[in-house]
Coordinates of N, CA and C and ligand atoms in Angstrom, one line a residue:
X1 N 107.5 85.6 89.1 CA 107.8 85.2 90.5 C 109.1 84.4 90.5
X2 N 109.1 83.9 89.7 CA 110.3 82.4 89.7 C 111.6 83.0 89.5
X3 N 111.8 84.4 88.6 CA 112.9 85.1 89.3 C 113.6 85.4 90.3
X4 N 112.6 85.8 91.0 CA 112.7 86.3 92.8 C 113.4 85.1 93.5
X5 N 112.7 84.0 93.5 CA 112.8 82.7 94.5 C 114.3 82.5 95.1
X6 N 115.5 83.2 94.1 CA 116.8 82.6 94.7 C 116.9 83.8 96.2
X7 N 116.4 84.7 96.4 CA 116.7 85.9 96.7 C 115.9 86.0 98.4
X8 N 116.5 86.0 98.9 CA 115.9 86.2 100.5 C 115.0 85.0 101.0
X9 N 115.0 83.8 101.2 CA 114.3 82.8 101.3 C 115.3 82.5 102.5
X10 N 115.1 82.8 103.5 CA 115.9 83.0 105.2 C 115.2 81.8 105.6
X11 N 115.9 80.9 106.5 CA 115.6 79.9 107.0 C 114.1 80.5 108.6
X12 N 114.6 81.7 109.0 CA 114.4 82.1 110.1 C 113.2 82.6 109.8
X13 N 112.8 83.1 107.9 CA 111.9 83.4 108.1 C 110.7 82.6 107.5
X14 N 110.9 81.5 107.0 CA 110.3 80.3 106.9 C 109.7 79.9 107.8
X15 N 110.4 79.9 108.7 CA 109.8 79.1 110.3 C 109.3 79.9 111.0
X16 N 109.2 81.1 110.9 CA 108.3 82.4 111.5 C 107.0 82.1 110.7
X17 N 107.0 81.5 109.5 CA 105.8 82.1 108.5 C 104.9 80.6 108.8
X18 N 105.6 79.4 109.6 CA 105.2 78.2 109.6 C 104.3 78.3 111.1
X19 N 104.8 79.8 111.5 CA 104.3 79.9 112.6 C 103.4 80.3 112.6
X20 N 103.1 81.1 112.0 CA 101.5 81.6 111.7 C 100.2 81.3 110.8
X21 N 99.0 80.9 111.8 CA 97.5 80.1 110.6 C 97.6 81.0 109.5
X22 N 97.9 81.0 108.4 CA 97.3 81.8 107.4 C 96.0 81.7 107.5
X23 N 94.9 80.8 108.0 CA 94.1 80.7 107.0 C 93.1 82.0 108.4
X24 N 93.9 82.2 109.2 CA 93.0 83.1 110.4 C 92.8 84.6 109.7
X25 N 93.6 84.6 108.3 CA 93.7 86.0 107.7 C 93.1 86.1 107.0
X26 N 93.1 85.4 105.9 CA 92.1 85.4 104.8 C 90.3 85.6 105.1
X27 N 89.8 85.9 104.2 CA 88.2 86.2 104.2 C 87.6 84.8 104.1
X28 N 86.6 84.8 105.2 CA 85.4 83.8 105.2 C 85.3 83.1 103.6
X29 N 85.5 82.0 103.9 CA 84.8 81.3 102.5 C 86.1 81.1 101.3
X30 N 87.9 81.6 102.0 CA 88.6 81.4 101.4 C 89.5 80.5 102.4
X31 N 89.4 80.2 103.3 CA 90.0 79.4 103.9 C 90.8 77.8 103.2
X32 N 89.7 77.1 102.3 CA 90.3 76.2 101.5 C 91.5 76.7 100.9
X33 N 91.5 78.0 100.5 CA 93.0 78.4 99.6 C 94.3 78.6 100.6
X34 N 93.9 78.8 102.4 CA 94.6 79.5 102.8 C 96.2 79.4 102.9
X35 N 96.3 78.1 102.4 CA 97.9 77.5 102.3 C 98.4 77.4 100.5
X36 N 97.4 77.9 99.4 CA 98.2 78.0 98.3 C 98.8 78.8 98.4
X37 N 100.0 79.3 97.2 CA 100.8 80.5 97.1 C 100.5 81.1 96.5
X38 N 99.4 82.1 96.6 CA 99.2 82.8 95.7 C 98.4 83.8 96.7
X39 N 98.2 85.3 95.8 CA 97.3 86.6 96.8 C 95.7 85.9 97.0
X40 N 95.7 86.2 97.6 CA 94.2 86.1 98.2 C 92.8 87.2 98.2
X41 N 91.5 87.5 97.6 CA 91.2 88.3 98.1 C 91.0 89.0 99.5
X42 N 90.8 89.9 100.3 CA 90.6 90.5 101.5 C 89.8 91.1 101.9
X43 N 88.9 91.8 100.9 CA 87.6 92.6 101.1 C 88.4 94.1 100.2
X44 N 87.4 95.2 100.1 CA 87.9 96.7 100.3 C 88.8 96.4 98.8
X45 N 88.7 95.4 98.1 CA 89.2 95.3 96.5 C 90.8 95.3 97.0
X46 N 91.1 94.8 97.8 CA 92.7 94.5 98.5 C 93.3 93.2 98.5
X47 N 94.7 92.5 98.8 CA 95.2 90.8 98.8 C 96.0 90.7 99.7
X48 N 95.8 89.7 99.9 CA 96.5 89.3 101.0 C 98.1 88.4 100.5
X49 N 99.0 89.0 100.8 CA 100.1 88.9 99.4 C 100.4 87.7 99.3
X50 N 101.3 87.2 98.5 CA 101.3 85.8 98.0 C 102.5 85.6 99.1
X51 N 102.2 84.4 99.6 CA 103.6 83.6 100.7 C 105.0 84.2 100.3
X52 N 105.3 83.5 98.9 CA 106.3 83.6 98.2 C 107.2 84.9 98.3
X53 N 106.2 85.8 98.1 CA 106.5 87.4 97.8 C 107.1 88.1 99.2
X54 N 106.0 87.4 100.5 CA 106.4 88.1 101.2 C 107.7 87.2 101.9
X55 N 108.0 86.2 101.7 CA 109.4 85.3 102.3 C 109.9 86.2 101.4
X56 N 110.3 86.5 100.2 CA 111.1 87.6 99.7 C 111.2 88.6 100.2
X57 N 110.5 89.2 100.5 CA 110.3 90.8 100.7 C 111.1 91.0 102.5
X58 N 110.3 90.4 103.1 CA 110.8 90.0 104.6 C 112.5 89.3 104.7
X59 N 112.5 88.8 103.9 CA 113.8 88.2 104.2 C 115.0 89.4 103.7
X60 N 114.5 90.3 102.6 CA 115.5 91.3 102.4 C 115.7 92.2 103.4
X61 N 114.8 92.3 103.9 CA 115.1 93.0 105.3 C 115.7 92.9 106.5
X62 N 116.5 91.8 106.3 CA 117.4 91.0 107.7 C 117.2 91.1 108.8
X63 N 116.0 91.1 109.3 CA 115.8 91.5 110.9 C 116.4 90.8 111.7
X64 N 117.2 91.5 112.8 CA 117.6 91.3 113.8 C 116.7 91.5 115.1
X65 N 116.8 90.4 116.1 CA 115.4 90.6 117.0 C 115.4 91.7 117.6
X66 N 116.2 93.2 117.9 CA 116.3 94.1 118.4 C 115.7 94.9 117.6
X67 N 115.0 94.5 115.9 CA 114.6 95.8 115.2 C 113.7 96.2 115.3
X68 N 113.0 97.2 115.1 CA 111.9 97.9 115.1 C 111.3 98.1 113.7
X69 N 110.3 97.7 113.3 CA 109.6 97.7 111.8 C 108.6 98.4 111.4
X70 N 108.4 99.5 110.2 CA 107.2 99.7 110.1 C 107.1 99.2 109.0
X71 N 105.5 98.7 109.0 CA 104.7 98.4 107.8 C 103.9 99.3 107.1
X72 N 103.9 99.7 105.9 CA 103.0 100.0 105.0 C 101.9 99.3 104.2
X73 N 100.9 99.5 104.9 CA 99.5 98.7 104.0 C 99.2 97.2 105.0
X74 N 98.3 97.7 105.8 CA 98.4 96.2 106.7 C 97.9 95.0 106.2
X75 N 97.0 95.7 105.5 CA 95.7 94.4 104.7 C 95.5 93.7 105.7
X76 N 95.5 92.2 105.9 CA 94.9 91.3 106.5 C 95.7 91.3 108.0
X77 N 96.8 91.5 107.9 CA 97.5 91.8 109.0 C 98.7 90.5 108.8
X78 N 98.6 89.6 107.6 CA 99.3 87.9 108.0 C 100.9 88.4 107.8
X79 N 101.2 89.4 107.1 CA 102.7 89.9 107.2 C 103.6 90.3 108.8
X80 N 102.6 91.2 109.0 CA 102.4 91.8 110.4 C 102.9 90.5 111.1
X81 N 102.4 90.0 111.4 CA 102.5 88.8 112.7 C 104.1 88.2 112.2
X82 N 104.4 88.1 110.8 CA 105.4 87.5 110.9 C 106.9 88.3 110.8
X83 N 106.8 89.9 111.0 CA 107.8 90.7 111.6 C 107.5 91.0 112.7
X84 N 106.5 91.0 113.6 CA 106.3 90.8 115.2 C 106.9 89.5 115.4
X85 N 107.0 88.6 115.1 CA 107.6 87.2 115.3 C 109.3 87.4 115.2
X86 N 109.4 88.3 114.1 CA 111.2 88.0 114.3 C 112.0 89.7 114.0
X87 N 110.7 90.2 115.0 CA 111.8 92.2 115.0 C 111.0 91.9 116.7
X88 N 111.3 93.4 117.0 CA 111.3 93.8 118.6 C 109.8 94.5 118.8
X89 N 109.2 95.2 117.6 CA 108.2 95.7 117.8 C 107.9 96.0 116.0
X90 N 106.4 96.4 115.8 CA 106.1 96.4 114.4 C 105.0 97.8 114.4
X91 N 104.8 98.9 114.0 CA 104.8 99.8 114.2 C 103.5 99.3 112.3
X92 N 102.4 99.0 112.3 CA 101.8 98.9 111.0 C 101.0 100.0 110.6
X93 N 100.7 100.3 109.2 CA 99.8 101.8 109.0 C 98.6 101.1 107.5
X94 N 97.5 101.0 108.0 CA 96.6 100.7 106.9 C 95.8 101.7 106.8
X95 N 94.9 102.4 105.0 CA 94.2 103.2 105.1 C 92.7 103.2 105.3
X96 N 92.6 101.6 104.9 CA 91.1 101.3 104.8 C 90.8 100.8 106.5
X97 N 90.1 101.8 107.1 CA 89.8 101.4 108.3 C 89.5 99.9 108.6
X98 N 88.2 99.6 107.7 CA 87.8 98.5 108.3 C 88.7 97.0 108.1
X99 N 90.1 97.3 107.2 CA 91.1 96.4 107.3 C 92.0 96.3 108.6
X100 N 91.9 97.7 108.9 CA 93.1 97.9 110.2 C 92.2 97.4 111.3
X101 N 91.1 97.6 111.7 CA 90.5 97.0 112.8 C 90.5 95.8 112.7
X102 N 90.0 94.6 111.9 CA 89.7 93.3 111.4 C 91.6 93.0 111.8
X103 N 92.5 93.9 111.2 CA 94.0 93.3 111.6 C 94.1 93.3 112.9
X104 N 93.9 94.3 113.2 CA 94.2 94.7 115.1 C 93.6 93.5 115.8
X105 N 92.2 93.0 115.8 CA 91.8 92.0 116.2 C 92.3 90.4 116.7
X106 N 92.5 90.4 114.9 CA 93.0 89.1 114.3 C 94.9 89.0 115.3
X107 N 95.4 90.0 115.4 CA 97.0 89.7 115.7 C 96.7 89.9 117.3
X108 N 95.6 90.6 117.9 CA 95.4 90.5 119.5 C 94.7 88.8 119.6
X109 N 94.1 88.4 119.4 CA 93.8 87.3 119.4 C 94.3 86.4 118.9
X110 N 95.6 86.5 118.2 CA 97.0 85.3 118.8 C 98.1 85.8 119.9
X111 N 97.5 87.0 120.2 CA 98.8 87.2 121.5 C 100.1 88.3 120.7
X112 N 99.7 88.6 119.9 CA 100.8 89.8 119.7 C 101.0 90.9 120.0
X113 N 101.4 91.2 121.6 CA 101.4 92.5 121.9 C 102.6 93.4 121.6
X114 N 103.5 93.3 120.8 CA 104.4 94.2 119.9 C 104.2 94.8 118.6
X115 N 102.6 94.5 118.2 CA 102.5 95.3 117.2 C 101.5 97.0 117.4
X116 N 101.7 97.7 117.0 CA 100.4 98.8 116.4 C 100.3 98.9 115.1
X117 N 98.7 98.8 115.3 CA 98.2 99.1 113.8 C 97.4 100.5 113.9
X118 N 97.8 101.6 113.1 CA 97.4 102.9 113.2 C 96.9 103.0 111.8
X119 N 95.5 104.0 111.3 CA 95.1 104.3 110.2 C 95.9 105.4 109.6
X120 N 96.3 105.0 108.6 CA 97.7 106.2 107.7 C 96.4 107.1 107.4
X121 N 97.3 108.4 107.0 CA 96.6 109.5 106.1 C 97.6 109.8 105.3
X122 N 97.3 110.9 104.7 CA 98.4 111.1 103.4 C 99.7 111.0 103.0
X123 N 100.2 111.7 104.5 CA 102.0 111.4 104.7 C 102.0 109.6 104.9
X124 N 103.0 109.8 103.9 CA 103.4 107.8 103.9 C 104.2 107.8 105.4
X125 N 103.6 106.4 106.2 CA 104.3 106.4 106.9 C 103.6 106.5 108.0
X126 N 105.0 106.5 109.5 CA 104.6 106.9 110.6 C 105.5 107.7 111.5
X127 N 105.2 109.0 111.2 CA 106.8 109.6 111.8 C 107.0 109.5 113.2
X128 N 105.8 110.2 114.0 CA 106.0 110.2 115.5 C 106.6 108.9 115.9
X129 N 106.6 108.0 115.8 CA 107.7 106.8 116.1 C 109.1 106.2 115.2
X130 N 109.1 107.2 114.2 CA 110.6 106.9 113.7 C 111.6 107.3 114.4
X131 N 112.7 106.6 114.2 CA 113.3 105.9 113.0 C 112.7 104.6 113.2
X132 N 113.0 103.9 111.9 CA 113.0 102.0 112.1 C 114.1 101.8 111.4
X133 N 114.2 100.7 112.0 CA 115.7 99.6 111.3 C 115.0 99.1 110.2
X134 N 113.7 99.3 109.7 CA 113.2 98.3 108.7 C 111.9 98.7 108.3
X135 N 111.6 99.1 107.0 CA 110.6 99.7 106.7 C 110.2 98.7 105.5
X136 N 108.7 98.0 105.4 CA 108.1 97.1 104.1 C 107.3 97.9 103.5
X137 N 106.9 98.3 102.5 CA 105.9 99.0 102.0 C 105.1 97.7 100.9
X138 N 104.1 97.5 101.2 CA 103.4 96.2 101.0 C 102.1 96.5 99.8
X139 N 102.8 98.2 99.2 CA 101.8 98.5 97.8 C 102.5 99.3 97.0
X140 N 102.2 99.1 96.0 CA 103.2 99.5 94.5 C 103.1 101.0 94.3
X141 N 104.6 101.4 94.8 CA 104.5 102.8 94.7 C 105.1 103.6 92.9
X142 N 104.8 104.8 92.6 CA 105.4 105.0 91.7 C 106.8 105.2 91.4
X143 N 106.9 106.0 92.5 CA 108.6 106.3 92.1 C 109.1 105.8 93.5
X144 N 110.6 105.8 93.9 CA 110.8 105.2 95.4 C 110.5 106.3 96.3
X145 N 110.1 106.0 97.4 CA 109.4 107.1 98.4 C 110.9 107.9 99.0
X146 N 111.6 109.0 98.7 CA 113.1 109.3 98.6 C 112.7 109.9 100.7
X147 N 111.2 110.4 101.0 CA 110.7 111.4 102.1 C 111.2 110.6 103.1
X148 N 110.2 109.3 102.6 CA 110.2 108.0 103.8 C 111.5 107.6 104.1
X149 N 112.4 107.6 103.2 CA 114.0 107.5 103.4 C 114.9 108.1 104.4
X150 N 114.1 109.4 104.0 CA 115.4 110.0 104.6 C 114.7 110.4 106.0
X151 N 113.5 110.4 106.3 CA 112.8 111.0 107.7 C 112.6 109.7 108.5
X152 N 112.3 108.7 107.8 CA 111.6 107.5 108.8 C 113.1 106.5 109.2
X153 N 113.6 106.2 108.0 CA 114.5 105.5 108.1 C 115.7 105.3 108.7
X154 N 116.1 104.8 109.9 CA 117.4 105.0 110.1 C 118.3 104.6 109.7
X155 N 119.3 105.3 110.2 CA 121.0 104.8 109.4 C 121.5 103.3 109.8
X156 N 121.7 102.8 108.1 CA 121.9 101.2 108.0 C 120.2 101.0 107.9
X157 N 119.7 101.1 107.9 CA 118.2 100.5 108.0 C 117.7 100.2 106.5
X158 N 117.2 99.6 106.7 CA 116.8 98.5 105.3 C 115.4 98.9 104.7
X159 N 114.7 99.0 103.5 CA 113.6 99.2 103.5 C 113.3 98.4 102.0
X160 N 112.3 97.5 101.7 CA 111.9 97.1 100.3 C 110.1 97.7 100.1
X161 N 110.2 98.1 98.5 CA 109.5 98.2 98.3 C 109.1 98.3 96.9
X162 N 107.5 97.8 96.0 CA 107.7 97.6 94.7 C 107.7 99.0 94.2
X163 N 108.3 99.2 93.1 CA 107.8 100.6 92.4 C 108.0 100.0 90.9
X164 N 107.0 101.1 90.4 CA 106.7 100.9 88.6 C 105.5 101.6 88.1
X165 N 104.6 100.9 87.3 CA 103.2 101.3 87.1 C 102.4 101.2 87.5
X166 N 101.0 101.1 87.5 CA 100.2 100.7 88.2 C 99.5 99.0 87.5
X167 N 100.3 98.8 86.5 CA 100.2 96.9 86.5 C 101.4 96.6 86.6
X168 N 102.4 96.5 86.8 CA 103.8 95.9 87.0 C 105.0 96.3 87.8
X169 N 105.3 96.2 88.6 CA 106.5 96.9 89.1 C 107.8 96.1 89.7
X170 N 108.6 96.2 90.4 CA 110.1 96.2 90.2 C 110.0 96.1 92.0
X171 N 110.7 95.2 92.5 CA 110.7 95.2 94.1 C 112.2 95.8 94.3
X172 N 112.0 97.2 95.0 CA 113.2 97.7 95.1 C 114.3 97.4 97.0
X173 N 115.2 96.7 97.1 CA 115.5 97.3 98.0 C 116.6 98.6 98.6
X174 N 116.7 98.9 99.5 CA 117.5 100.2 99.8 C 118.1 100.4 100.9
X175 N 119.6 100.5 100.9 CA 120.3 99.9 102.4 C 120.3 102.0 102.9
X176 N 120.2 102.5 103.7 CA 120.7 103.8 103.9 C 121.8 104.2 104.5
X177 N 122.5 104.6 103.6 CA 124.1 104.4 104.4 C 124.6 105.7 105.0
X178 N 125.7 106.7 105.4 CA 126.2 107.4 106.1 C 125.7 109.1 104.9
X179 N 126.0 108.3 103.6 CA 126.0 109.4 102.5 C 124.8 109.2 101.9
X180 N 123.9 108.6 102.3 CA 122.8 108.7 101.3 C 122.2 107.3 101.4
X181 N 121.9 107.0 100.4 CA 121.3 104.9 100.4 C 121.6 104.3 99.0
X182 N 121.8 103.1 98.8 CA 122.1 102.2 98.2 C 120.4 101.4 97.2
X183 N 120.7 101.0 96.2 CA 119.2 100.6 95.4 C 119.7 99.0 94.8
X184 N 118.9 98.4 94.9 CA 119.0 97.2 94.5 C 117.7 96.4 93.9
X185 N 117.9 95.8 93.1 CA 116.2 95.4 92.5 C 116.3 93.9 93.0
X186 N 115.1 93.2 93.4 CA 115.2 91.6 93.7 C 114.2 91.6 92.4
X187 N 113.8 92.0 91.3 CA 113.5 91.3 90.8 C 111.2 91.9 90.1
X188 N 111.0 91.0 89.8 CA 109.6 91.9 89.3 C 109.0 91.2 90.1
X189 N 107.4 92.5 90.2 CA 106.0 92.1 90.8 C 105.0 92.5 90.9
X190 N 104.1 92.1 91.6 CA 102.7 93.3 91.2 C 101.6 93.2 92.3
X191 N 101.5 94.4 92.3 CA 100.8 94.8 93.9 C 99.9 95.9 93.9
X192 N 98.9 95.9 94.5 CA 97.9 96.9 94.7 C 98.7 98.4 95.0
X193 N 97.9 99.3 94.3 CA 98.7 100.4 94.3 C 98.9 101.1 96.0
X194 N 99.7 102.1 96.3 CA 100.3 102.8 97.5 C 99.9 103.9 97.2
X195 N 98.5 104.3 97.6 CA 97.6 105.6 97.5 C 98.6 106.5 98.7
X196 N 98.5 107.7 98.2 CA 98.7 109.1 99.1 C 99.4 110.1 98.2
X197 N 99.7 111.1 99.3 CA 100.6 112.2 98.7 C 102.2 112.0 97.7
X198 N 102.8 111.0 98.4 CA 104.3 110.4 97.7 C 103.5 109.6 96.8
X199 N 102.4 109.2 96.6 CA 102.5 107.5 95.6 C 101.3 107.7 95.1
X200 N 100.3 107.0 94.3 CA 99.6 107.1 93.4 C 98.2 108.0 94.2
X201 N 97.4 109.3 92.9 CA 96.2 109.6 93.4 C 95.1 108.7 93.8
X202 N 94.5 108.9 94.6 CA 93.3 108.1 95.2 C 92.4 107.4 93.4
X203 N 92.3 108.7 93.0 CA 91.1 108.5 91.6 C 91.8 107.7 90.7
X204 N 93.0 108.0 90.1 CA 93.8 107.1 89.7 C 93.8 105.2 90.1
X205 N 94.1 105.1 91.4 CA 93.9 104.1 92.0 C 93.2 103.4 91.7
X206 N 91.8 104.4 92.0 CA 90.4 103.7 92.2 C 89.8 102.9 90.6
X207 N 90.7 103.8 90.0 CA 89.9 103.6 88.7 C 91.1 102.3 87.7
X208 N 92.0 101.6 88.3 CA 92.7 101.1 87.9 C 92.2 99.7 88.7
X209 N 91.8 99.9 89.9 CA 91.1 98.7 90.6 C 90.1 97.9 90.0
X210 N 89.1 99.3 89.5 CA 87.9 98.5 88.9 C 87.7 98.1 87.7
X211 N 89.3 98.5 86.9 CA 89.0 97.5 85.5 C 89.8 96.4 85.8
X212 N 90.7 96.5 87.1 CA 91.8 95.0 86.8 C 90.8 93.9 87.7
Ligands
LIG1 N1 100.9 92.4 103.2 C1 99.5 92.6 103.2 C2 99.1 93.2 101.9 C3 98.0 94.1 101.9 S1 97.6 94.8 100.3 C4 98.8 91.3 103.5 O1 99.5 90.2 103.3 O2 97.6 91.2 103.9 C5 98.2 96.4 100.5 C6 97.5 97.3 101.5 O3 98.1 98.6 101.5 C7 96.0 97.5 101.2 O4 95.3 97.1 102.3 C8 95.9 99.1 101.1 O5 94.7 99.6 101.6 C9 97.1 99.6 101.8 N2 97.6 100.9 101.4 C10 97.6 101.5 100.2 N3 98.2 102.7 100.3 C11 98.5 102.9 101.6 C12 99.1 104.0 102.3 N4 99.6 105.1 101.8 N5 99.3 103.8 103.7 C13 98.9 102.7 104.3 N6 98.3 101.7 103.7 C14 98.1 101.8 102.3

């Protein structure tokens, strides 16, 4: 992690993240932790990503308050609230239902009505509302998603996301430019795998969860 730290630490999104209770996201009975820096469990063998990671991750994404954002992998929803806080709208996709409901809840009961949270199926993504100026993918894909690029993403639009194995991967970002898109690494990480048809099989997954 202490690599990452020089890299996207935006003032703007500091004070977005100061804006939101962490601890309204986390699971019952972890509340004491809800201000360390570190993942969190969530239920459904899922985390709620480490502060650190996501001021990285968000901040490579330079939102402008006119952007439009999709998220990949809602989990708790505590990312969610803080690209609703500094884009125009947040367009989120989780697979484990009873995460995306518990999120929907949790971000209507602070008043966020700029976000949807829709349950993903196998196509990564959300097309019927693409393009976005800004795309997070918030679980460790294998290779970079090249589909999500070039269908969801609009031109100039920013997208980070980790790719590698299923213990270690590489936070990639990707500017899309006129001729294609640009690749940039912030650096290493490690994140619950990005199950579907582009990114890791379900069994695969499943079976990497319950030895780690
Ligand atoms: N940023 C979130 C992290 C959630 S963990 C938070 O701070 O709470 C990653 C989430 O991605 C998990 O909830 C997992 O179920 C979800 N996920 C994995 N593959 C997915 C896919 N293809 N589409 C949508 N969500 C996915």
């Amino acid at each position: 992690m202490q690599d990452l730290s020089a890299h996207g630490a935006d003032q703007r999104v500091i004070d977005a993240m100061g804006e939101i209770p962490r601890e309204n996201f986390v699971s019952d009975g972890q509340s004491h932790a809800a201000y360390d820096d570190a993942p969190l469990p969530i239920g459904e063998r899922q985390t709620i990503s480490q502060p650190t990671m996501i001021a990285i991750m968000v901040g490579a994404l330079e939102l402008r308050r006119s952007d439009r954002v999709l998220e990949i992998g809602t989990g708790s929803g505590y990312q969610t609230a803080i690209l609703a806080t500094l884009g125009r709208e947040v367009v989120s996709v989780e697979r484990i239902s009873s995460l995306a409901d518990a999120a929907r809840d949790r971000l209507s009961t602070l008043g966020f009505d700029n976000v949807k949270v829709y349950g993903a199926d196998d196509d990564l993504g959300y097309l019927p509302e693409s393009p976005y100026d800004a795309i997070i993918v918030s679980a460790g894909a294998p290779k970079l998603p090249r589909k999500l690029i070039s269908d969801q993403l609009a031109d100039r639009g920013r997208l980070v996301v980790p790719v590698g194995s299923l213990e270690a991967q590489e936070l990639i970002k990707v500017v899309k430019t006129p001729d294609g898109f640009t690749v940039r690494s912030l650096g290493a990480c490690r994140f619950v795998p990005l199950i579907g048809e582009d990114a890791w099989p379900e069994g695969e997954a499943d079976a990497h969860l319950d030895s780690s």
